[in-house]
XYZ file of C-alpha atoms in Angstrom:
555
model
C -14.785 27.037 10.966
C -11.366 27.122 12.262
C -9.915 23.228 13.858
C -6.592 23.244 15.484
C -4.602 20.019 16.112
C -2.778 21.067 19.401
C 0.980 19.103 19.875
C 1.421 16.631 17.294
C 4.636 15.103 16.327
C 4.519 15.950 12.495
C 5.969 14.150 9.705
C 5.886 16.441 6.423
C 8.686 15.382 4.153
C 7.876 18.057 1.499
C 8.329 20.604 4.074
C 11.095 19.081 5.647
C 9.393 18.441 8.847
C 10.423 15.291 10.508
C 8.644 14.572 13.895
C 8.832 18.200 15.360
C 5.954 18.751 17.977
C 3.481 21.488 16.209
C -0.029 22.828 16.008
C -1.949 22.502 12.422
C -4.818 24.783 11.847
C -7.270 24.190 9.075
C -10.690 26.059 7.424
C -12.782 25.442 4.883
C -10.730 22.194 3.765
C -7.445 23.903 3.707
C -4.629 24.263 5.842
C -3.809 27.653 7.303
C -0.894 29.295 9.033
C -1.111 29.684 12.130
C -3.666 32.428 12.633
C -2.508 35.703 15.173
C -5.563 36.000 17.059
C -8.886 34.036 15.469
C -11.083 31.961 17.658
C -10.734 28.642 17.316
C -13.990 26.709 16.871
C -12.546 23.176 17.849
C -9.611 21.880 18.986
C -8.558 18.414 18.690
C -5.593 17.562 21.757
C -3.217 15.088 19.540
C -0.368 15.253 22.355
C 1.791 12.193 22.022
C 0.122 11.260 18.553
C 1.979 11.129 15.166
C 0.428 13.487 12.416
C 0.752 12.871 8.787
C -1.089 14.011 5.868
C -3.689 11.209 4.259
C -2.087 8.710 2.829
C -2.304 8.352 -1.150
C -1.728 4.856 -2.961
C -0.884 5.217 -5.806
C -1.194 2.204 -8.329
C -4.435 -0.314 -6.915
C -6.770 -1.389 -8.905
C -9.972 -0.479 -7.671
C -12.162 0.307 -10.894
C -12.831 -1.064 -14.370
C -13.910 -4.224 -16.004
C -11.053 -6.481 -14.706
C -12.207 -5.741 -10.772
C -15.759 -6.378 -12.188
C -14.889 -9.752 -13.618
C -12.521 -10.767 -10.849
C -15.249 -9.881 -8.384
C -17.917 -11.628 -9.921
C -15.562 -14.929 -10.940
C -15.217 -15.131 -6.997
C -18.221 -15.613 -4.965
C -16.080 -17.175 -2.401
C -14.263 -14.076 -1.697
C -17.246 -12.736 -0.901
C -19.805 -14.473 1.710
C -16.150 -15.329 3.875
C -15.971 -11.420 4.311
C -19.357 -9.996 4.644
C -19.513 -6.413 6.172
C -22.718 -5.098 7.542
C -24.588 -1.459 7.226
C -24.569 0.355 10.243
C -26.491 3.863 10.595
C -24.060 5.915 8.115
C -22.335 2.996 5.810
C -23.332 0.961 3.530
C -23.030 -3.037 3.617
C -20.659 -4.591 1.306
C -18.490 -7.781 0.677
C -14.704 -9.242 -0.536
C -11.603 -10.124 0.712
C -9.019 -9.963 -2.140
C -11.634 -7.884 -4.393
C -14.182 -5.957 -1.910
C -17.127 -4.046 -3.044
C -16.887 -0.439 -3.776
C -18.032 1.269 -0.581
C -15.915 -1.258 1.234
C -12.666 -0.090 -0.410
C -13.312 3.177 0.210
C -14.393 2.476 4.221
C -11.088 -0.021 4.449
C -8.580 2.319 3.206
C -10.334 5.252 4.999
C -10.061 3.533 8.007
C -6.289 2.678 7.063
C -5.457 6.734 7.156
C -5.777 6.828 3.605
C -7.424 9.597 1.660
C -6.618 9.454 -2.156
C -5.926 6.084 -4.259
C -5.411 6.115 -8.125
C -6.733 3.280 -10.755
C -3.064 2.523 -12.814
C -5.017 0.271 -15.890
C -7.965 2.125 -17.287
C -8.522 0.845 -20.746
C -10.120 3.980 -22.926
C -12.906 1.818 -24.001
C -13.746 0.855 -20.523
C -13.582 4.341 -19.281
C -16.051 5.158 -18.363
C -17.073 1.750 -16.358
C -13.960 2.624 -14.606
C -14.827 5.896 -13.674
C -18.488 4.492 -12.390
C -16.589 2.465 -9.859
C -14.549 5.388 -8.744
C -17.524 7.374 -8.251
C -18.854 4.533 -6.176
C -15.906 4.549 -4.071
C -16.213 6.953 -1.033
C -13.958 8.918 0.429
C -11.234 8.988 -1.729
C -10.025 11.080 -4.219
C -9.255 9.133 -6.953
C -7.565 9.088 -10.443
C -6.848 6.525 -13.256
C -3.583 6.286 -15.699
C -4.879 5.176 -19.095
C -3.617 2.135 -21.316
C -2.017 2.676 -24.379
C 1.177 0.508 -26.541
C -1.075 -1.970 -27.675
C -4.102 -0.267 -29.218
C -4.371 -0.150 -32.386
C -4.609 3.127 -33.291
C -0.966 3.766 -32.071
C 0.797 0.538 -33.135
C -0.612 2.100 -36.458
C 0.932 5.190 -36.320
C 4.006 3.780 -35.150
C 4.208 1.316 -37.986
C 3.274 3.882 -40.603
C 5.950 6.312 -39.459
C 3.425 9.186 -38.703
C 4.701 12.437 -37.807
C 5.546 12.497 -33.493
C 3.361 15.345 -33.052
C 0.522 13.660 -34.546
C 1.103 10.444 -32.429
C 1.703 12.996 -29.151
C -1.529 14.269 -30.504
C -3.444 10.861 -30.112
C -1.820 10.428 -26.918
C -3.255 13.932 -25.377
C -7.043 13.012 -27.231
C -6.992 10.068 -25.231
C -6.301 11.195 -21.909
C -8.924 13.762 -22.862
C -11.419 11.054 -23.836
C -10.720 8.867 -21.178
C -10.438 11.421 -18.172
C -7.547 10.037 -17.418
C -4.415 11.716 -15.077
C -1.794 9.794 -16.544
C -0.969 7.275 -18.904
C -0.047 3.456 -18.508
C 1.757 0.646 -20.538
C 1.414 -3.336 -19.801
C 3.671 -5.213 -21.673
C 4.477 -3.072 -24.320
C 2.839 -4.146 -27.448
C 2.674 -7.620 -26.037
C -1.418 -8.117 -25.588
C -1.556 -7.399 -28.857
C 0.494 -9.748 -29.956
C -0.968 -12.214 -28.082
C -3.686 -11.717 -30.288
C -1.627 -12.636 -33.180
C -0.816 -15.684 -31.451
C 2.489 -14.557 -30.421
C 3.442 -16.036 -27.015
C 6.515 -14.161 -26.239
C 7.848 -10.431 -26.858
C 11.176 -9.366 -25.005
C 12.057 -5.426 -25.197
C 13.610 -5.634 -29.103
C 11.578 -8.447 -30.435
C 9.698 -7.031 -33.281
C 5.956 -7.926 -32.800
C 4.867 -10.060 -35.699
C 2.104 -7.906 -37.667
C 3.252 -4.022 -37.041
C 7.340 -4.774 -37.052
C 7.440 -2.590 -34.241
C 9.848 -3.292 -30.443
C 8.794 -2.661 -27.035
C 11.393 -0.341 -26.807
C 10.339 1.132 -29.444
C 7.003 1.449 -27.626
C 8.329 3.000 -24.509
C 10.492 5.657 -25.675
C 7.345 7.118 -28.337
C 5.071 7.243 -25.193
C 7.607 8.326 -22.460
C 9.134 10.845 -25.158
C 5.340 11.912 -26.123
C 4.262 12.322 -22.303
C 7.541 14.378 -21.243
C 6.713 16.587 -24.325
C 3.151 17.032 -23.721
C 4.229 17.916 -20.052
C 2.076 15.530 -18.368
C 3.500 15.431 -14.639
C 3.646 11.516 -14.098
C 6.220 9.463 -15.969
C 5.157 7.362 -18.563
C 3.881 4.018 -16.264
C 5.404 0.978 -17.049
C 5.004 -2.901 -16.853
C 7.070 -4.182 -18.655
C 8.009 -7.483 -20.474
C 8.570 -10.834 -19.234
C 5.831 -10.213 -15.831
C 6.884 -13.028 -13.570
C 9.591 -14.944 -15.993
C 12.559 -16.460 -14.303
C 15.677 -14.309 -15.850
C 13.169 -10.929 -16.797
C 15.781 -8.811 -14.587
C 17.903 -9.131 -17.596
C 14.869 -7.298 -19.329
C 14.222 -5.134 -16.677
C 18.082 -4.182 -16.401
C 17.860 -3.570 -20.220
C 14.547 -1.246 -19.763
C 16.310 0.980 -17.441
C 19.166 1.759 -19.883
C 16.549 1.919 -22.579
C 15.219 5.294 -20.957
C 18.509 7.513 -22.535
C 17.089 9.872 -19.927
C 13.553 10.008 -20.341
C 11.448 9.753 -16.614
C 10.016 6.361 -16.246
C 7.783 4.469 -13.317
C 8.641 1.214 -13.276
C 5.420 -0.702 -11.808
C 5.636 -3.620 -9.076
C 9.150 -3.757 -9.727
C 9.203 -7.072 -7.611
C 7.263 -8.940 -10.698
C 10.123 -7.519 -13.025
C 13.331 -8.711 -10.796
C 13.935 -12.690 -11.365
C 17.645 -13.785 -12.116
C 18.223 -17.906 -12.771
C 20.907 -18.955 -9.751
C 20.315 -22.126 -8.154
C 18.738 -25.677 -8.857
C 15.230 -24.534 -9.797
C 16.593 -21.277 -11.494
C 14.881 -18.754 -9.668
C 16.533 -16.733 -7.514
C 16.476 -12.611 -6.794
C 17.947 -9.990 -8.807
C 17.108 -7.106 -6.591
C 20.450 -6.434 -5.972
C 21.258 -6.013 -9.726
C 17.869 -3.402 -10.026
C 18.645 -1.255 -7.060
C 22.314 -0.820 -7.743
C 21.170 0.367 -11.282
C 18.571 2.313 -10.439
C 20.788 4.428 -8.408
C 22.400 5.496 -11.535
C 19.247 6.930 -13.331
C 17.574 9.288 -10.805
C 15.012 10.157 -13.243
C 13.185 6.609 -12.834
C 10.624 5.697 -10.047
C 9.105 2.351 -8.830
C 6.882 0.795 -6.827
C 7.416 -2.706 -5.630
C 4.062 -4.716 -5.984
C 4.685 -6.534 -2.665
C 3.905 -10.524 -2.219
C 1.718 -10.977 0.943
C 0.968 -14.719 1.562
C -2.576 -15.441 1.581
C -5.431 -15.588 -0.473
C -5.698 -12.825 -3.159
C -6.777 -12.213 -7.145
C -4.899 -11.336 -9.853
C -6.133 -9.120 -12.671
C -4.545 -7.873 -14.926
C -4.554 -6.017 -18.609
C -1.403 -8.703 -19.547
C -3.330 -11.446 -21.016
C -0.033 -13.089 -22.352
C 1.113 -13.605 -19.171
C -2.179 -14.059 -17.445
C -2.897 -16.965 -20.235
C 0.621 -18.247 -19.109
C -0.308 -18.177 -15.101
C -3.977 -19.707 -15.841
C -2.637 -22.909 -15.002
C -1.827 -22.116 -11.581
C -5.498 -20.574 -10.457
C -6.559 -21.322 -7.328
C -9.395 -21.748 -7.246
C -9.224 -23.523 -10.923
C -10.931 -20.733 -12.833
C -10.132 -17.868 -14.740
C -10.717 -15.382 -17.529
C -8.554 -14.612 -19.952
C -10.559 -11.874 -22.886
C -9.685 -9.334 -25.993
C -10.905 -5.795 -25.615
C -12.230 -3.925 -28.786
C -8.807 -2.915 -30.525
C -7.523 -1.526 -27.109
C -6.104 -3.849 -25.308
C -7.549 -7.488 -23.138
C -7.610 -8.482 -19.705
C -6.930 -11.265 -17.570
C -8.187 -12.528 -14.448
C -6.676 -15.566 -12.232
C -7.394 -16.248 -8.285
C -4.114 -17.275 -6.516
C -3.131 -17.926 -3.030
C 0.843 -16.973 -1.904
C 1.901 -19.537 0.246
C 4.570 -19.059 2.616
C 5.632 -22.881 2.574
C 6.040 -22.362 -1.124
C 9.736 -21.821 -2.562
C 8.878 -19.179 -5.820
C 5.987 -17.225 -2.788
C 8.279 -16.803 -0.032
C 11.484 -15.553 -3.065
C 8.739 -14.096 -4.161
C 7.798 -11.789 -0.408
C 11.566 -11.621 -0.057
C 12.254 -9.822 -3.190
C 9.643 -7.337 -2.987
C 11.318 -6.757 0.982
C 14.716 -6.431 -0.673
C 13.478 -4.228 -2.952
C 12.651 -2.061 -0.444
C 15.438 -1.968 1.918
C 18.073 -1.770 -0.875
C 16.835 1.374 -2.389
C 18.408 4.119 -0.891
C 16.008 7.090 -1.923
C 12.656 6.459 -0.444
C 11.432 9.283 -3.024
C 11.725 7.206 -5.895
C 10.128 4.038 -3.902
C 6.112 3.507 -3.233
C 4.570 1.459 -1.194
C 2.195 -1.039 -2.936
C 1.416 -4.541 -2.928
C -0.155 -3.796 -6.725
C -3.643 -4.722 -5.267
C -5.479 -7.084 -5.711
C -2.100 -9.205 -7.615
C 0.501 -9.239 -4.926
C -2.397 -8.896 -1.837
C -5.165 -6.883 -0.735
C -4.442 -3.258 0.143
C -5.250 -3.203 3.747
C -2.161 -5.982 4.149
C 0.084 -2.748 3.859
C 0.213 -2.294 8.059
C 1.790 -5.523 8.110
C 4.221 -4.092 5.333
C 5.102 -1.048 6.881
C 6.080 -3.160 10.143
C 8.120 -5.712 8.164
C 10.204 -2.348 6.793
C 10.024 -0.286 10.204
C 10.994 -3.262 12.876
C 13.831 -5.565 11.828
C 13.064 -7.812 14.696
C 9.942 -8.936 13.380
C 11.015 -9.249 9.896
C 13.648 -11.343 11.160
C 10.908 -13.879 13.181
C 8.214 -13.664 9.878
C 11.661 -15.074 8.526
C 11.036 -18.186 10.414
C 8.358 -19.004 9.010
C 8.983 -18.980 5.532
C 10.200 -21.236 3.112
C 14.280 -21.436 4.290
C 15.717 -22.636 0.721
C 14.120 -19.436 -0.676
C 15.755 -17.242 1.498
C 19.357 -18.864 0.165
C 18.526 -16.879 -3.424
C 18.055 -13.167 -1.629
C 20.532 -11.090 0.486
C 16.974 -10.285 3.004
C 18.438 -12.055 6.153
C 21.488 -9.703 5.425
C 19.706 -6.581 5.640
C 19.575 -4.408 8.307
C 18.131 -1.341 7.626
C 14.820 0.014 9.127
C 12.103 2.355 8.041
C 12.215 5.595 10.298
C 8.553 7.297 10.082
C 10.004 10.083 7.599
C 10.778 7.578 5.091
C 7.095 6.114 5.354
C 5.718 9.501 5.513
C 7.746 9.773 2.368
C 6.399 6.259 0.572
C 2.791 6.872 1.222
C 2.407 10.263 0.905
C 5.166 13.197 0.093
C 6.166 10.870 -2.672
C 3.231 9.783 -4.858
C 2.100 13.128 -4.241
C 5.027 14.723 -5.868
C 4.838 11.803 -8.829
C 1.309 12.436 -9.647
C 1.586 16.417 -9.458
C -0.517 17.028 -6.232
C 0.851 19.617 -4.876
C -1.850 20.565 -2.161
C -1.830 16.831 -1.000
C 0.676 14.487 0.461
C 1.595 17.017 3.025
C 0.518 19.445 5.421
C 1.747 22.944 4.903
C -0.483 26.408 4.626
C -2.383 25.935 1.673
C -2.504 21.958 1.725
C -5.790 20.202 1.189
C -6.488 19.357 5.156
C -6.339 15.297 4.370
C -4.706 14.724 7.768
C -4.139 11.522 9.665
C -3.344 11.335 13.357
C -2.324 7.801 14.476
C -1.307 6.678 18.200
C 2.176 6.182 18.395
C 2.419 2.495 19.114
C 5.944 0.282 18.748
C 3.577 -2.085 16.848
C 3.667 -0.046 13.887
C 1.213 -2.765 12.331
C -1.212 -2.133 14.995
C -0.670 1.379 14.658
C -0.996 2.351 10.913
C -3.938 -0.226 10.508
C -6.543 2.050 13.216
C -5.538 5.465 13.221
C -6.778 7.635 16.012
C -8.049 10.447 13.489
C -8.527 10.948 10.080
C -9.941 14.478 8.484
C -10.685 14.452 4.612
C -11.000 17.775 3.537
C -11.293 19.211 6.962
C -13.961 16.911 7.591
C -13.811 14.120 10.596
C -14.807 11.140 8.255
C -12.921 8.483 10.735
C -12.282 8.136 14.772
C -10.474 5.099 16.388
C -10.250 3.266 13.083
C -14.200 3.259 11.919
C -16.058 5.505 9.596
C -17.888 8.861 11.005
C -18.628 10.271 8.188
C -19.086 9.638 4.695
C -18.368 12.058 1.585
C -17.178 11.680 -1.736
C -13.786 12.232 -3.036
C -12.791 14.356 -6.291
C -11.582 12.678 -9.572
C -7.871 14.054 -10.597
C -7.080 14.413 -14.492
C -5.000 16.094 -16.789
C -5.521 17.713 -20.045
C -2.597 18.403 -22.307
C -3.108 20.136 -25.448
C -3.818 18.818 -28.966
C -4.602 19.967 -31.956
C -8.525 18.642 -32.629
C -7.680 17.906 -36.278
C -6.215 14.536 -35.187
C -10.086 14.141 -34.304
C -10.849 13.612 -38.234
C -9.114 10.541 -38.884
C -9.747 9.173 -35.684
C -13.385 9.266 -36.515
C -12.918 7.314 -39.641
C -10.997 4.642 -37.737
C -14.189 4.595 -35.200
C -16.482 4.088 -38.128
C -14.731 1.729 -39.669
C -13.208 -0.563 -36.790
C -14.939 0.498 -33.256
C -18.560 -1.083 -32.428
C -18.873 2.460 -30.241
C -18.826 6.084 -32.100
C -15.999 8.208 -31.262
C -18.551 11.084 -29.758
C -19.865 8.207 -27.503
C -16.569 7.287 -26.359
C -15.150 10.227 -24.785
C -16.586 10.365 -21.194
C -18.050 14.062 -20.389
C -17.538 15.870 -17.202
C -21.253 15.277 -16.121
C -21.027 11.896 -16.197
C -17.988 12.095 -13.536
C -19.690 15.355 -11.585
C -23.491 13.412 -11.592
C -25.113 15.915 -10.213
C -22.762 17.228 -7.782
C -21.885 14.078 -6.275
C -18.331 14.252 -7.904
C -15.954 16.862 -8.641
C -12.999 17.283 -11.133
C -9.747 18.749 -10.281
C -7.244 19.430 -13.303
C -3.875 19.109 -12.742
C -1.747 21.298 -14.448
C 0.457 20.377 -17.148
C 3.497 22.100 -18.195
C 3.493 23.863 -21.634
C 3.704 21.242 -24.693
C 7.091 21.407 -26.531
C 8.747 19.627 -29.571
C 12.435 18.378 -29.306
């Protein structure tokens, strides 16, 4: 079956198409030149409408046991946003951490098509990946933790050969399904568990004698060698610390050229000016990052309101306990992988560290010059609820509005950022370029994120409306896969998305010791660990896509 969109105004940034008026034609899920003389089978008028290919997020945490725990620690967040079934969906529930059909539905609905889980713990793998496959109409993925298992800290400690730790690194990914690889404060929930309540980049945890930095380069190094596509995925020390810019800062120049994401950046960029010592140092980050091309963020924007955050940092989530609201939380160790912690909050705009807070994320933004190294995320559930990202975009796209939100905020906070300096504006390329070209290109998609011949045909057709917020949150159109799954903002259609992963190579003898570390330490054997296609596929209600990894080398 051959659809044509007839007149759009295109954004593609990876084919260098910005706003020109065209007709797409896709069949059987894929988009197609334009053909010479076949008859089209339906044709979709999108005159005066702005196309884009389906959006991708790429770091939200929508799956695994912290999402589980946060959901079911907040009842509250759930009978205040009830959603009823209708004829083709599903009824679900949650605000700051909705139900699994609802997150797929609300980001549908948003124009997005693809969102990836950045925090899968290996042992929770495959609870993770249940979620996922819950989750309609998204492909999804999920970036596995290591740099404070066990297992590694081991190796690290013991000097074992690189190739035998890049060897561990590739089993897990394997083991875990995973598409890339994550690290939350490098080494630092694990020694938390050794009661250690602090660990900056070269502080030498206190039972393997090892450094953060250490920590980064061996995965980064390992990861660029095993030719996995997405940097090694980093949160670093020092989450939410006045002064952690300084760490930040030293993270950057830590790399020695090694690609690096830098995760919700805005959590990472606190300098100490003023009475209260808080003020930004987004200035300090952007001007440095413009000096290592080969590192990538996303920003982790504060949106005031009512939210949850959960996160695999239980030294800093046992440090932010005290400030729940409401006044509950879980803070828990994870077999020898990792732990997890889980606090409700509520960003207030009244509130001196909240509004800094939404004005360094903002700054962030606007400072960075290359919007291909920049993603849009608000680190769901932490710094707000995904669907607060049309209200994002129109804070970036319409400097008159940012200015008036400005109002409204706390004013002393806005004394510690240069935001009421900046002028700049999104243009519709550059959000084309956050939300999709971008992550696409980071995560190795290359039939997604845009909408050339031979492009999955994820396509998103929005009215063009000067309220961009009103415009990006109920998009006219949205095809996954060829497939009209969403008109005028509300589900048509339901399918199921694919799961994305990658598989370097490793050499299966690293499989023998890692079995006698299972036996010994694990209460789960090592065959029962790894997660099998089938269990993603169930039946046919899932698929697996592979994405290709370059050749493994040795340096």
């Amino acid at each position: 079956m051959l659809i044509k969109l007839t007149g759009g105004k295109v954004y593609d940034p990876t084919n260098n198409i910005n706003g020109e008026v065209r007709d797409i034609y896709f069949a059987d899920g894929r988009v197609v030149p334009p053909p010479a003389d076949a008859r089209v089978d339906k044709e979709y008028d999108v005159r005066g409408r702005v196309v884009m290919a389906g959006a991708i997020d790429p770091h939200t945490h929508i799956g695994g046991g912290k999402v589980t725990i946060a959901r079911t620690l907040l009842p509250e967040d759930h009978y205040k946003d009830e959603v009823a079934h209708t004829s083709i969906t599903r009824a679900g529930t949650g605000h700051a951490t909705p139900s699994t059909m609802i997150t797929g539905y609300r980001y549908a609905e948003m124009g997005y098509t693809a969102a990836f889980e950045p925090a899968m713990l290996p042992a929770n793998a495959r609870q993770a990946h249940m979620e996922m496959g819950d989750t309609p109409l998204l492909d999804k993925g999920a970036f596995v933790m290591l740099g404070s298992d066990d297992y590694l800290l081991r190796l690290m400690a013991g000097k074992a050969s690189f190739e035998q730790i890049k060897d561990y690194i590739a089993w897990t990914m394997h083991a875990a399904q995973a598409i890339a690889v994550k690290v939350v404060n490098p080494g630092g929930i694990s020694a938390f568990k050794f009661n250690q309540r602090k660990l900056d980049l070269d502080e030498k945890h206190v039972y393997y004698g090892i450094t953060p930095r250490d920590i980064i380069q061996t995965l980064a190094r390992g990861l660029l060698e095993l030719g996995v596509t997405h940097p090694l995925h980093v949160h670093g020390c020092n989450l939410g610390i006045p002064g952690n810019v300084e760490t930040t800062l030293a993270t950057i120049r830590a790399t020695e050229g090694l690609p690096l994401h830098l995760t919700h950046i805005q959590f990472h960029s606190y300098a100490t000016e003023g009475d209260r010592h808080f003020s930004s140092g987004a200035v300090q980050v952007a001007e440095l990052l413009k000096k290592y091309p080969h590192i990538s963020i996303d920003v982790g924007q504060v949106m005031f309101g009512a939210t949850c955050t959960a996160s695999g940092d239980s030294m800093r989530q046992y440090n932010g306990a005290k400030n729940a609201d409401p006044k509950r939380w879980v803070v828990m160790d994870i077999e020898c992988d990792a732990g997890c912690g889980v606090v409700p909050f509520r960003y207030r705009d009244k509130s001196f560290v909240h509004a800094l807070q939404w004005a360094i994320g903002l700054e962030t933004f606007l400072l960075c010059d290359d919007p291909w190294r920049i993603f849009l995320t608000t680190d769901h559930p932490n710094g707000a609820p995904f669907y607060t990202y049309p209200h994002l975009i129109r804070l970036l796209m319409d400097r008159d509005f940012r200015r008036e939100t400005m109002l409204h905020v706390n004013p002393e906070a806005l004394q510690y950022s240069t935001l009421p300096s900046l002028e700049r504006e999104y243009s519709m390329y550059d959000v084309a370029i956050l939300t999709r070209a971008g992550p696409a290109r980071s995560l190795g998609l290359k039939d997604m994120g845009h909408v050339g011949p031979g492009a999955r045909a994820d396509i998103t057709v929005y009215k063009d409306d000067a309220n961009r917020e009103r415009m990006f949150t109920t998009p006219e159109l949205v095809f996954k896969n060829g497939e009209l799954i969403v008109r005028d903002g509300k589900v048509i259609k339901v399918v199921n998305g694919a799961t994305h992963v990658a598989r370097p190579e490793y050499d299966r003898a690293i499989e023998k010791p890692l079995k006698e570390y299972f036996d010994r330490y694990h209460t789960v054997r090592m065959e029962n660990f790894r997660l099998s296609d089938d269990e993603i596929t169930d039946g046919g209600r899932g698929e697996i896509i592979v994405q290709p990894t370059r050749a493994r080398t040795s340096s």
